[in-house]
Amino acid sequence: MERESWLYFLRMSLAKLEPRFKELLYRCLEEIRATKAALYLAEGDETYKAVTQYGFREGLPDKHQSRDDLVNNLIMKRGAFYLNNLTEDMRFSELLYDAGTSRLLVAPIYSRGKLVGFLDIRDKAGDQPFTPKDVRSSQAIADAYLDLFAEEGLFGQKKIQVSEMGQSSEGGDDEIWMLPVVERAKTELQKGKTRSSGRIEPIDPARLDVARTMLGLFLGLRGVVAAGLADLSPTILTYYMVARGPISPEAVSDIQKRLGTWMQKRGGDLAPLKVQQDPWIGNGGSPVVPGDIASLMAAPLREFGELVLSVAFSQTPGRDVRSLLERLHKCVEESVSNAVAAHSRTPLMRNVALRLIEPDLESLPDLVDHSERVASMAAELAGKAGLGSEEIERIRLAGMVHDVGMRPLGWERIQRKGQLSDSEMILVRQHPMVGAAIISRSPLGAEIATLVHSHHERVDGTGYPEGLKGKEIPTGSRIIHICEAFDAMTAPDSYKPPVSVEEACSRLSGAKGRQFDSDLVDAFVSLRT
């Protein structure tokens, strides 16, 4: 009866909030241009019920069970995922077909480490595919629901109001006096720096190598003799070119003249540009002269008006070539947008990671130093293992915050003790789960939370918190486990007397196949010896 009363209360609360739920859901239309979207929320431990939607006329399941592929995929990934055609993942083909849709984007809503709901988003206006940018937007919308839950006290969310003087309005044991924190923040700002200042080099978004490397693709279109990217930023003013063969100065001048005419029609002037031709593309073809150029098509990159893509043709292109040209142009736009987002996000995310370790500006130097050493070694090992740059950065960030769950569990007290009691060991074993819960609510997101959650798993299945084995453990987690163990053995500020690098490497090698991944240990040892 108690459970039935709780479900009745939950249903009544959700029904009351349905207009606000739908208002948030319409952000999927505004920000993602999704033509259909639905919100599912947990109703008990196994069932997720659709509580509001727009755009669906049929084919939207009223409920999903935790064992369903869609929910199971969210739990396994701990992050949003998308599909852009019916055959990309056959598990979801029927779901898409029943609703008359071909594209799917699903974003989880986690509260206190538990999946309490998700957004089911279908199709984009203009039949456009979902992109990584849509994933970030969908996750921001999902997080907005958590703020609403906090206002209503649903799904374990609780909002703490802080008064003007800095005290919690709830009083009692939850009372918080913020003045010391404010003073520390003022001191930190007066210094003009934080512990991370100077450690992260800003990346200039104007250095868009990805767009320049894609220019060669345009030479595959029928009739194209040259392609270029004009960077009209005042400090750059450079025209990057590729051509089917060596291009004469007269042909370069002709292209720039045509590009200037294109600019004037749009109310602008073309300043003199420095020309850089890629010598490796088209070097073996016949020379390009002005007589080879019959027409020039140009278009700016969306979101980056200072970047103009131009393509020179030996004859006026037909409709089929124009269609392919538009598709390639969109590919370049998306690639540039993703590159800039990734570059600008890197320093921000590293600072977020540092603030999770030092949220109150009250430095814990031993914890921070340990975290930074592990992050650096983990990134180095990930590179040695041949992982891509995005995965290396995720592993670096996870290495930085792998022990963030120790803060609320009393890291300072535990770190000072050489021998822990059984009860203290039980507590320590909770820190991967606590850390993952903290990180999943931060801008770092679910993927990094997953790496942190599994960084104490052992390849033989005797680790914690879930006893995963071998390849069940994410690669990043296996990497961090090795680096953390090495640092615990060698660091002078460790809770154990330090040993030499050689001895630590020997111990890692001795635990291959049991505690650590054998191949990764070999790669790590090769970096240290």
Short mmCIF file of C-alpha atoms in Angstrom, two decimals:
data_model
loop_
_atom_site.label_atom_id
_atom_site.label_comp_id
_atom_site.label_asym_id
_atom_site.label_seq_id
_atom_site.Cartn_x
_atom_site.Cartn_y
_atom_site.Cartn_z
CA MET A 1 0.00 0.00 0.00
CA GLU A 2 2.89 2.36 0.79
CA ARG A 3 4.32 1.88 -2.69
CA GLU A 4 0.89 2.49 -4.26
CA SER A 5 0.61 5.75 -2.28
CA TRP A 6 4.05 6.83 -3.44
CA LEU A 7 3.16 6.09 -7.09
CA TYR A 8 -0.09 8.03 -6.70
CA PHE A 9 1.84 11.03 -5.32
CA LEU A 10 4.39 10.79 -8.13
CA ARG A 11 1.73 10.60 -10.84
CA MET A 12 -0.15 13.57 -9.38
CA SER A 13 3.08 15.61 -9.21
CA LEU A 14 4.00 14.75 -12.78
CA ALA A 15 0.51 15.55 -14.06
CA LYS A 16 0.68 18.98 -12.38
CA LEU A 17 4.05 19.67 -14.02
CA GLU A 18 3.08 18.50 -17.52
CA PRO A 19 2.83 22.06 -18.95
CA ARG A 20 6.31 22.92 -17.67
CA PHE A 21 7.64 19.59 -18.96
CA LYS A 22 6.30 20.39 -22.42
CA GLU A 23 7.70 23.92 -22.31
CA LEU A 24 11.18 22.51 -21.73
CA LEU A 25 10.61 19.84 -24.39
CA TYR A 26 9.96 22.51 -27.02
CA ARG A 27 13.60 23.51 -26.62
CA CYS A 28 14.32 20.41 -28.73
CA LEU A 29 12.43 22.11 -31.56
CA GLU A 30 14.09 25.50 -31.00
CA GLU A 31 17.68 24.40 -30.38
CA ILE A 32 17.94 21.09 -32.28
CA ARG A 33 15.16 21.66 -34.86
CA ALA A 34 13.74 18.25 -33.95
CA THR A 35 10.28 17.64 -35.41
CA LYS A 36 9.31 15.12 -32.72
CA ALA A 37 10.33 14.67 -29.10
CA ALA A 38 9.07 12.90 -25.98
CA LEU A 39 9.96 12.91 -22.30
CA TYR A 40 10.03 9.61 -20.39
CA LEU A 41 10.32 9.53 -16.58
CA ALA A 42 10.86 6.65 -14.19
CA GLU A 43 7.77 5.15 -12.63
CA GLY A 44 9.28 2.70 -10.17
CA ASP A 45 12.57 0.87 -10.67
CA GLU A 46 11.84 -0.88 -13.97
CA THR A 47 9.41 1.31 -15.94
CA TYR A 48 9.82 4.61 -17.82
CA LYS A 49 6.56 6.27 -18.86
CA ALA A 50 6.01 8.91 -21.55
CA VAL A 51 4.72 11.99 -19.71
CA THR A 52 4.65 14.51 -22.56
CA GLN A 53 5.50 14.75 -26.27
CA TYR A 54 5.07 16.79 -29.42
CA GLY A 55 5.00 15.81 -33.10
CA PHE A 56 4.17 12.11 -32.68
CA ARG A 57 0.91 10.92 -34.19
CA GLU A 58 1.60 7.23 -33.84
CA GLY A 59 4.32 4.75 -32.99
CA LEU A 60 5.43 6.31 -29.69
CA PRO A 61 5.56 3.62 -26.96
CA ASP A 62 3.64 4.60 -23.85
CA LYS A 63 6.26 2.90 -21.68
CA HIS A 64 9.76 1.44 -21.81
CA GLN A 65 11.15 -1.20 -19.47
CA SER A 66 14.70 -1.11 -18.10
CA ARG A 67 15.49 -4.26 -20.11
CA ASP A 68 14.47 -2.61 -23.40
CA ASP A 69 17.32 -1.96 -25.83
CA LEU A 70 16.82 1.80 -25.73
CA VAL A 71 17.03 2.07 -21.93
CA ASN A 72 19.76 -0.55 -21.66
CA ASN A 73 21.87 1.34 -24.21
CA LEU A 74 21.55 4.54 -22.15
CA ILE A 75 22.59 2.75 -18.98
CA MET A 76 25.59 1.13 -20.66
CA LYS A 77 26.77 4.34 -22.36
CA ARG A 78 25.81 6.67 -19.49
CA GLY A 79 25.43 9.35 -22.14
CA ALA A 80 23.39 10.48 -25.12
CA PHE A 81 23.59 8.65 -28.45
CA TYR A 82 22.12 9.11 -31.91
CA LEU A 83 21.36 7.21 -35.12
CA ASN A 84 20.90 8.77 -38.55
CA ASN A 85 19.36 5.88 -40.50
CA LEU A 86 17.20 2.80 -39.99
CA THR A 87 20.02 0.32 -40.55
CA GLU A 88 22.70 1.92 -38.39
CA ASP A 89 21.66 -0.21 -35.40
CA MET A 90 19.09 -2.91 -36.16
CA ARG A 91 17.94 -3.02 -32.52
CA PHE A 92 16.13 0.27 -33.07
CA SER A 93 14.86 -0.24 -36.63
CA GLU A 94 11.38 -1.32 -35.54
CA LEU A 95 11.11 1.56 -33.06
CA LEU A 96 11.94 4.05 -35.80
CA TYR A 97 9.77 2.36 -38.42
CA ASP A 98 6.66 2.26 -36.18
CA ALA A 99 6.82 6.02 -35.66
CA GLY A 100 7.59 6.79 -39.31
CA THR A 101 10.95 8.28 -38.38
CA SER A 102 14.51 7.65 -39.60
CA ARG A 103 16.71 9.50 -37.09
CA LEU A 104 16.94 9.05 -33.33
CA LEU A 105 18.66 11.04 -30.56
CA VAL A 106 18.29 9.92 -26.94
CA ALA A 107 19.58 11.91 -23.94
CA PRO A 108 19.55 10.47 -20.39
CA ILE A 109 18.46 12.27 -17.23
CA TYR A 110 20.51 11.05 -14.25
CA SER A 111 19.75 12.00 -10.67
CA ARG A 112 22.16 10.98 -7.91
CA GLY A 113 23.76 8.43 -10.23
CA LYS A 114 20.46 6.79 -11.25
CA LEU A 115 18.69 6.98 -14.61
CA VAL A 116 15.36 8.70 -13.82
CA GLY A 117 14.30 9.56 -17.34
CA PHE A 118 15.33 10.38 -20.88
CA LEU A 119 14.48 12.44 -23.94
CA ASP A 120 13.45 10.56 -27.09
CA ILE A 121 14.13 12.97 -29.98
CA ARG A 122 13.32 12.14 -33.62
CA ASP A 123 14.13 13.67 -37.00
CA LYS A 124 15.37 17.18 -37.82
CA ALA A 125 13.84 19.81 -40.03
CA GLY A 126 15.08 19.61 -43.60
CA ASP A 127 15.94 15.93 -43.13
CA GLN A 128 19.26 16.96 -41.58
CA PRO A 129 21.33 14.41 -39.62
CA PHE A 130 21.94 14.64 -35.89
CA THR A 131 25.45 15.82 -34.96
CA PRO A 132 27.68 15.94 -31.85
CA LYS A 133 26.49 19.51 -31.37
CA ASP A 134 22.92 18.17 -31.03
CA VAL A 135 24.15 15.74 -28.38
CA ARG A 136 25.46 18.64 -26.29
CA SER A 137 22.22 20.58 -26.76
CA SER A 138 20.06 17.59 -25.81
CA GLN A 139 22.10 16.97 -22.67
CA ALA A 140 21.69 20.63 -21.65
CA ILE A 141 17.92 20.27 -22.05
CA ALA A 142 17.98 17.06 -20.02
CA ASP A 143 19.90 18.87 -17.26
CA ALA A 144 17.25 21.60 -17.24
CA TYR A 145 14.72 19.00 -16.11
CA LEU A 146 16.90 18.31 -13.06
CA ASP A 147 16.57 21.95 -12.04
CA LEU A 148 12.80 21.59 -12.27
CA PHE A 149 12.92 18.38 -10.22
CA ALA A 150 14.93 20.25 -7.59
CA GLU A 151 12.21 22.89 -7.30
CA GLU A 152 9.60 20.20 -6.75
CA GLY A 153 11.70 17.81 -4.64
CA LEU A 154 11.37 14.95 -7.15
CA PHE A 155 13.75 12.06 -7.87
CA GLY A 156 16.07 12.88 -4.98
CA GLN A 157 16.78 16.43 -6.14
CA LYS A 158 16.89 19.15 -3.51
CA LYS A 159 17.40 22.86 -3.95
CA ILE A 160 19.24 24.75 -1.21
CA GLN A 161 18.41 28.44 -1.04
CA VAL A 162 21.21 30.72 0.16
CA SER A 163 20.27 34.01 1.75
CA GLU A 164 21.94 37.34 1.06
CA MET A 165 24.22 36.92 4.09
CA GLY A 166 25.25 33.49 2.82
CA GLN A 167 23.29 31.27 5.22
CA SER A 168 21.12 28.38 4.14
CA SER A 169 17.44 29.28 4.51
CA GLU A 170 16.80 25.81 5.90
CA GLY A 171 18.93 26.46 8.98
CA GLY A 172 19.78 23.75 11.50
CA ASP A 173 22.44 21.23 10.50
CA ASP A 174 22.38 22.47 6.90
CA GLU A 175 23.33 26.03 7.83
CA ILE A 176 26.21 27.30 5.66
CA TRP A 177 28.27 30.39 6.43
CA MET A 178 29.82 31.51 3.14
CA LEU A 179 31.94 34.50 4.24
CA PRO A 180 35.28 32.59 4.45
CA VAL A 181 34.69 31.24 0.95
CA VAL A 182 33.90 34.71 -0.35
CA GLU A 183 37.10 36.06 1.21
CA ARG A 184 39.13 33.24 -0.31
CA ALA A 185 37.54 33.94 -3.70
CA LYS A 186 38.41 37.63 -3.42
CA THR A 187 41.99 36.77 -2.55
CA GLU A 188 42.20 34.38 -5.49
CA LEU A 189 40.82 36.98 -7.90
CA GLN A 190 43.22 39.62 -6.59
CA LYS A 191 46.09 37.29 -7.36
CA GLY A 192 44.75 37.17 -10.90
CA LYS A 193 45.31 33.46 -11.20
CA THR A 194 44.35 30.00 -9.95
CA ARG A 195 46.44 26.90 -9.53
CA SER A 196 45.76 26.03 -13.15
CA SER A 197 46.82 29.39 -14.59
CA GLY A 198 49.56 29.07 -17.16
CA ARG A 199 49.17 25.30 -17.44
CA ILE A 200 46.69 25.32 -20.29
CA GLU A 201 47.71 26.86 -23.58
CA PRO A 202 44.79 28.56 -25.38
CA ILE A 203 44.10 27.19 -28.83
CA ASP A 204 43.50 29.74 -31.59
CA PRO A 205 40.23 28.78 -33.33
CA ALA A 206 41.47 30.54 -36.48
CA ARG A 207 43.97 27.73 -37.06
CA LEU A 208 41.39 25.53 -38.72
CA ASP A 209 43.58 22.85 -40.22
CA VAL A 210 40.55 20.58 -40.59
CA ALA A 211 38.99 22.83 -43.27
CA ARG A 212 42.25 23.17 -45.17
CA THR A 213 42.81 19.42 -45.25
CA MET A 214 39.31 18.91 -46.68
CA LEU A 215 39.95 21.17 -49.69
CA GLY A 216 41.36 18.25 -51.66
CA LEU A 217 37.93 16.58 -51.64
CA PHE A 218 36.59 19.24 -54.02
CA LEU A 219 39.08 18.26 -56.71
CA GLY A 220 37.12 15.03 -57.06
CA LEU A 221 34.12 16.89 -58.47
CA ARG A 222 33.75 16.96 -62.24
CA GLY A 223 35.25 20.08 -63.80
CA VAL A 224 36.95 21.43 -60.66
CA VAL A 225 40.43 22.84 -61.32
CA ALA A 226 41.10 24.54 -57.96
CA ALA A 227 39.57 25.04 -54.52
CA GLY A 228 40.43 27.48 -51.77
CA LEU A 229 39.63 28.70 -48.30
CA ALA A 230 39.94 32.45 -47.76
CA ASP A 231 40.49 33.40 -44.12
CA LEU A 232 39.45 37.06 -44.04
CA SER A 233 40.27 37.59 -40.35
CA PRO A 234 42.12 40.94 -40.18
CA THR A 235 45.21 39.33 -38.67
CA ILE A 236 45.21 36.38 -41.11
CA LEU A 237 44.11 37.46 -44.64
CA THR A 238 45.33 34.24 -46.21
CA TYR A 239 44.02 32.21 -49.13
CA TYR A 240 44.74 28.47 -48.82
CA MET A 241 44.59 26.72 -52.19
CA VAL A 242 44.68 23.29 -53.78
CA ALA A 243 44.63 22.69 -57.53
CA ARG A 244 44.71 19.82 -60.01
CA GLY A 245 48.30 20.84 -60.90
CA PRO A 246 50.79 23.67 -60.44
CA ILE A 247 48.81 26.90 -60.58
CA SER A 248 50.25 29.90 -62.38
CA PRO A 249 50.45 33.33 -60.73
CA GLU A 250 48.09 34.61 -63.45
CA ALA A 251 45.49 31.96 -62.51
CA VAL A 252 45.83 32.85 -58.82
CA SER A 253 45.29 36.51 -59.71
CA ASP A 254 42.24 35.60 -61.81
CA ILE A 255 40.69 33.61 -58.95
CA GLN A 256 41.28 36.43 -56.46
CA LYS A 257 39.75 38.93 -58.90
CA ARG A 258 36.63 36.75 -59.27
CA LEU A 259 36.47 36.34 -55.50
CA GLY A 260 36.73 40.13 -55.08
CA THR A 261 33.79 40.59 -57.51
CA TRP A 262 31.79 38.07 -55.45
CA MET A 263 32.58 40.05 -52.29
CA GLN A 264 31.56 43.38 -53.84
CA LYS A 265 28.15 41.99 -54.82
CA ARG A 266 27.63 41.32 -51.13
CA GLY A 267 28.67 44.78 -50.05
CA GLY A 268 32.25 44.00 -49.05
CA ASP A 269 35.77 44.49 -50.31
CA LEU A 270 38.51 41.90 -50.63
CA ALA A 271 41.76 42.95 -49.01
CA PRO A 272 45.02 41.63 -50.51
CA LEU A 273 45.49 38.01 -49.49
CA LYS A 274 48.61 35.96 -48.92
CA VAL A 275 48.38 32.81 -51.03
CA GLN A 276 49.44 29.38 -49.77
CA GLN A 277 49.13 26.48 -52.20
CA ASP A 278 49.41 22.95 -50.87
CA PRO A 279 52.36 21.47 -52.80
CA TRP A 280 51.34 17.88 -52.11
CA ILE A 281 47.92 17.98 -53.77
CA GLY A 282 47.70 18.02 -57.54
CA ASN A 283 51.42 18.50 -58.01
CA GLY A 284 51.55 15.88 -60.77
CA GLY A 285 48.75 17.32 -62.90
CA SER A 286 48.94 19.74 -65.79
CA PRO A 287 49.48 23.43 -64.95
CA VAL A 288 46.40 25.58 -64.27
CA VAL A 289 46.22 28.83 -66.29
CA PRO A 290 43.53 31.53 -66.48
CA GLY A 291 42.02 29.95 -69.57
CA ASP A 292 41.17 26.84 -67.53
CA ILE A 293 38.84 28.84 -65.25
CA ALA A 294 35.32 29.37 -66.61
CA SER A 295 33.45 30.07 -63.36
CA LEU A 296 33.99 30.45 -59.62
CA MET A 297 31.49 29.48 -56.94
CA ALA A 298 31.97 30.81 -53.41
CA ALA A 299 30.12 30.62 -50.09
CA PRO A 300 30.97 31.59 -46.49
CA LEU A 301 31.02 28.95 -43.77
CA ARG A 302 28.01 29.15 -41.50
CA GLU A 303 28.92 30.56 -38.04
CA PHE A 304 32.32 31.61 -39.44
CA GLY A 305 31.60 34.46 -41.87
CA GLU A 306 35.28 35.35 -42.11
CA LEU A 307 35.95 31.98 -43.78
CA VAL A 308 34.93 31.78 -47.42
CA LEU A 309 35.11 28.57 -49.44
CA SER A 310 35.61 28.95 -53.20
CA VAL A 311 35.72 26.41 -56.05
CA ALA A 312 36.95 27.15 -59.58
CA PHE A 313 35.43 25.20 -62.51
CA SER A 314 36.62 24.67 -66.04
CA GLN A 315 32.97 24.79 -67.13
CA THR A 316 29.70 25.88 -65.55
CA PRO A 317 28.70 23.02 -63.22
CA GLY A 318 25.46 21.14 -63.75
CA ARG A 319 22.76 20.52 -61.16
CA ASP A 320 24.23 17.20 -60.06
CA VAL A 321 27.66 18.74 -59.43
CA ARG A 322 26.09 21.68 -57.60
CA SER A 323 24.25 19.24 -55.34
CA LEU A 324 27.48 17.43 -54.49
CA LEU A 325 29.17 20.78 -53.95
CA GLU A 326 26.51 21.80 -51.42
CA ARG A 327 26.92 18.52 -49.54
CA LEU A 328 30.69 18.92 -49.35
CA HIS A 329 30.26 22.52 -48.21
CA LYS A 330 28.04 21.33 -45.35
CA CYS A 331 30.62 18.69 -44.42
CA VAL A 332 33.29 21.38 -44.15
CA GLU A 333 30.97 23.60 -42.07
CA GLU A 334 30.23 20.78 -39.65
CA SER A 335 33.87 19.74 -39.38
CA VAL A 336 35.01 23.30 -38.65
CA SER A 337 32.24 23.81 -36.11
CA ASN A 338 33.17 20.58 -34.32
CA ALA A 339 36.87 21.44 -34.37
CA VAL A 340 36.32 24.90 -32.88
CA ALA A 341 33.93 23.51 -30.26
CA ALA A 342 36.44 20.85 -29.25
CA HIS A 343 39.33 23.31 -29.10
CA SER A 344 37.44 25.94 -27.11
CA ARG A 345 35.98 23.29 -24.81
CA THR A 346 39.33 21.79 -23.80
CA PRO A 347 40.64 24.53 -21.47
CA LEU A 348 37.16 25.05 -20.04
CA MET A 349 36.75 21.38 -19.19
CA ARG A 350 40.20 21.19 -17.62
CA ASN A 351 39.33 24.10 -15.36
CA VAL A 352 36.02 22.43 -14.48
CA ALA A 353 37.97 19.31 -13.52
CA LEU A 354 40.29 21.33 -11.29
CA ARG A 355 37.39 23.07 -9.59
CA LEU A 356 35.81 19.70 -8.80
CA ILE A 357 39.02 18.83 -6.95
CA GLU A 358 39.19 22.28 -5.27
CA PRO A 359 35.55 23.50 -5.28
CA ASP A 360 35.93 25.83 -2.31
CA LEU A 361 39.29 27.36 -3.36
CA GLU A 362 40.69 25.76 -0.21
CA SER A 363 43.67 23.98 -1.67
CA LEU A 364 44.34 20.33 -0.99
CA PRO A 365 47.81 20.29 -2.53
CA ASP A 366 48.47 16.57 -2.09
CA LEU A 367 45.19 15.56 -3.74
CA VAL A 368 45.60 18.05 -6.58
CA ASP A 369 49.21 17.08 -7.24
CA HIS A 370 48.30 13.37 -7.25
CA SER A 371 45.41 14.05 -9.64
CA GLU A 372 47.55 16.09 -12.03
CA ARG A 373 50.30 13.48 -12.10
CA VAL A 374 47.82 10.70 -12.83
CA ALA A 375 46.10 12.82 -15.53
CA SER A 376 49.43 13.54 -17.25
CA MET A 377 50.61 9.91 -17.17
CA ALA A 378 47.19 8.66 -18.31
CA ALA A 379 47.20 10.97 -21.34
CA GLU A 380 50.75 9.89 -22.20
CA LEU A 381 49.83 6.20 -21.94
CA ALA A 382 46.65 6.73 -23.99
CA GLY A 383 48.78 8.27 -26.73
CA LYS A 384 51.21 5.37 -26.57
CA ALA A 385 48.25 2.99 -26.92
CA GLY A 386 47.30 4.69 -30.19
CA LEU A 387 44.05 6.31 -29.06
CA GLY A 388 42.66 9.37 -30.84
CA SER A 389 43.03 12.93 -29.58
CA GLU A 390 39.44 13.21 -28.31
CA GLU A 391 39.72 9.97 -26.33
CA ILE A 392 43.11 11.05 -24.93
CA GLU A 393 41.55 14.29 -23.67
CA ARG A 394 38.65 12.40 -22.05
CA ILE A 395 41.12 10.14 -20.28
CA ARG A 396 43.18 13.13 -19.15
CA LEU A 397 40.07 14.74 -17.65
CA ALA A 398 38.99 11.48 -16.00
CA GLY A 399 42.48 11.10 -14.55
CA MET A 400 42.19 14.59 -13.11
CA VAL A 401 38.92 13.84 -11.30
CA HIS A 402 39.29 10.10 -10.61
CA ASP A 403 39.50 10.68 -6.85
CA VAL A 404 36.94 13.49 -6.56
CA GLY A 405 34.65 11.06 -4.71
CA MET A 406 37.18 10.97 -1.86
CA ARG A 407 36.51 14.58 -0.88
CA PRO A 408 33.04 14.04 0.66
CA LEU A 409 34.28 10.76 2.19
CA GLY A 410 36.97 12.51 4.25
CA TRP A 411 40.06 12.34 2.04
CA GLU A 412 42.28 14.35 4.37
CA ARG A 413 41.64 12.11 7.37
CA ILE A 414 41.99 8.88 5.40
CA GLN A 415 45.15 10.05 3.62
CA ARG A 416 46.92 10.65 6.93
CA LYS A 417 46.28 7.11 8.14
CA GLY A 418 48.75 4.42 7.18
CA GLN A 419 46.43 1.54 8.10
CA LEU A 420 42.68 1.68 7.49
CA SER A 421 40.05 -0.19 9.48
CA ASP A 422 37.59 -2.53 7.77
CA SER A 423 34.84 0.08 7.99
CA GLU A 424 37.12 2.73 6.51
CA MET A 425 38.05 0.40 3.65
CA ILE A 426 34.37 -0.16 2.92
CA LEU A 427 33.95 3.60 2.79
CA VAL A 428 36.95 4.06 0.50
CA ARG A 429 35.54 1.50 -1.92
CA GLN A 430 32.55 3.79 -2.46
CA HIS A 431 34.61 6.67 -3.86
CA PRO A 432 34.41 5.62 -7.56
CA MET A 433 30.62 5.56 -7.33
CA VAL A 434 30.45 8.83 -5.40
CA GLY A 435 32.85 10.47 -7.85
CA ALA A 436 30.86 9.25 -10.86
CA ALA A 437 27.65 10.67 -9.35
CA ILE A 438 29.31 14.06 -8.83
CA ILE A 439 30.83 14.14 -12.31
CA SER A 440 27.65 13.04 -14.09
CA ARG A 441 25.98 16.25 -12.86
CA SER A 442 28.93 18.40 -13.92
CA PRO A 443 29.75 19.73 -17.41
CA LEU A 444 32.26 16.88 -17.74
CA GLY A 445 29.32 14.57 -18.38
CA ALA A 446 28.50 10.89 -18.43
CA GLU A 447 31.40 9.54 -20.51
CA ILE A 448 34.01 10.77 -18.04
CA ALA A 449 31.79 9.68 -15.13
CA THR A 450 31.89 6.15 -16.57
CA LEU A 451 35.70 6.13 -16.68
CA VAL A 452 35.86 7.30 -13.06
CA HIS A 453 33.24 4.77 -11.96
CA SER A 454 35.37 1.86 -13.23
CA HIS A 455 38.91 3.00 -12.43
CA HIS A 456 39.31 0.46 -9.59
CA GLU A 457 38.05 -2.54 -11.54
CA ARG A 458 40.61 -5.32 -12.09
CA VAL A 459 40.94 -7.37 -15.26
CA ASP A 460 40.47 -10.63 -13.31
CA GLY A 461 37.08 -9.41 -12.01
CA THR A 462 38.07 -8.92 -8.36
CA GLY A 463 37.96 -5.12 -8.43
CA TYR A 464 35.19 -2.75 -7.39
CA PRO A 465 32.50 -1.43 -7.50
CA GLU A 466 30.98 -3.90 -10.03
CA GLY A 467 33.56 -6.66 -10.48
CA LEU A 468 33.98 -6.07 -14.22
CA LYS A 469 36.45 -8.24 -16.14
CA GLY A 470 38.92 -7.64 -18.97
CA LYS A 471 37.48 -5.69 -21.89
CA GLU A 472 34.28 -5.03 -19.93
CA ILE A 473 36.34 -2.33 -18.21
CA PRO A 474 36.64 0.83 -20.35
CA THR A 475 40.13 1.33 -21.79
CA GLY A 476 40.41 4.71 -20.08
CA SER A 477 39.60 3.17 -16.71
CA ARG A 478 42.26 0.48 -17.19
CA ILE A 479 44.78 3.18 -18.06
CA ILE A 480 43.95 5.32 -15.02
CA HIS A 481 44.16 2.27 -12.73
CA ILE A 482 47.77 1.63 -13.81
CA CYS A 483 48.79 5.29 -13.50
CA GLU A 484 47.17 5.72 -10.10
CA ALA A 485 48.85 2.57 -8.76
CA PHE A 486 52.23 3.75 -10.04
CA ASP A 487 51.80 7.17 -8.46
CA ALA A 488 50.72 5.64 -5.15
CA MET A 489 53.92 3.58 -5.13
CA THR A 490 56.37 6.31 -6.18
CA ALA A 491 55.03 9.70 -5.03
CA PRO A 492 56.74 11.25 -1.99
CA ASP A 493 53.39 12.49 -0.64
CA SER A 494 51.73 9.05 -0.92
CA TYR A 495 50.22 7.30 2.08
CA LYS A 496 52.92 4.59 1.72
CA PRO A 497 56.71 4.90 1.75
CA PRO A 498 57.75 5.51 -1.89
CA VAL A 499 59.64 2.97 -3.94
CA SER A 500 61.86 3.48 -6.98
CA VAL A 501 60.50 3.71 -10.51
CA GLU A 502 62.14 0.37 -11.34
CA GLU A 503 60.52 -1.35 -8.35
CA ALA A 504 57.11 0.13 -9.14
CA CYS A 505 57.35 -1.03 -12.77
CA SER A 506 58.35 -4.49 -11.58
CA ARG A 507 55.29 -4.67 -9.32
CA LEU A 508 53.00 -3.55 -12.14
CA SER A 509 54.46 -6.23 -14.42
CA GLY A 510 54.01 -8.83 -11.69
CA ALA A 511 50.29 -8.05 -11.55
CA LYS A 512 49.68 -8.26 -15.32
CA GLY A 513 46.63 -10.27 -16.23
CA ARG A 514 45.34 -10.17 -12.67
CA GLN A 515 45.03 -6.57 -11.58
CA PHE A 516 46.17 -4.76 -14.71
CA ASP A 517 45.79 -5.01 -18.48
CA SER A 518 48.95 -6.76 -19.76
CA ASP A 519 49.38 -4.77 -22.98
CA LEU A 520 48.83 -1.46 -21.24
CA VAL A 521 51.32 -2.32 -18.50
CA ASP A 522 53.94 -3.16 -21.13
CA ALA A 523 53.29 0.17 -22.85
CA PHE A 524 53.48 2.05 -19.55
CA VAL A 525 56.73 0.41 -18.49
CA SER A 526 58.28 1.23 -21.87
CA LEU A 527 57.53 4.90 -21.20
CA ARG A 528 59.16 4.85 -17.77
CA THR A 529 62.29 2.81 -18.42
#
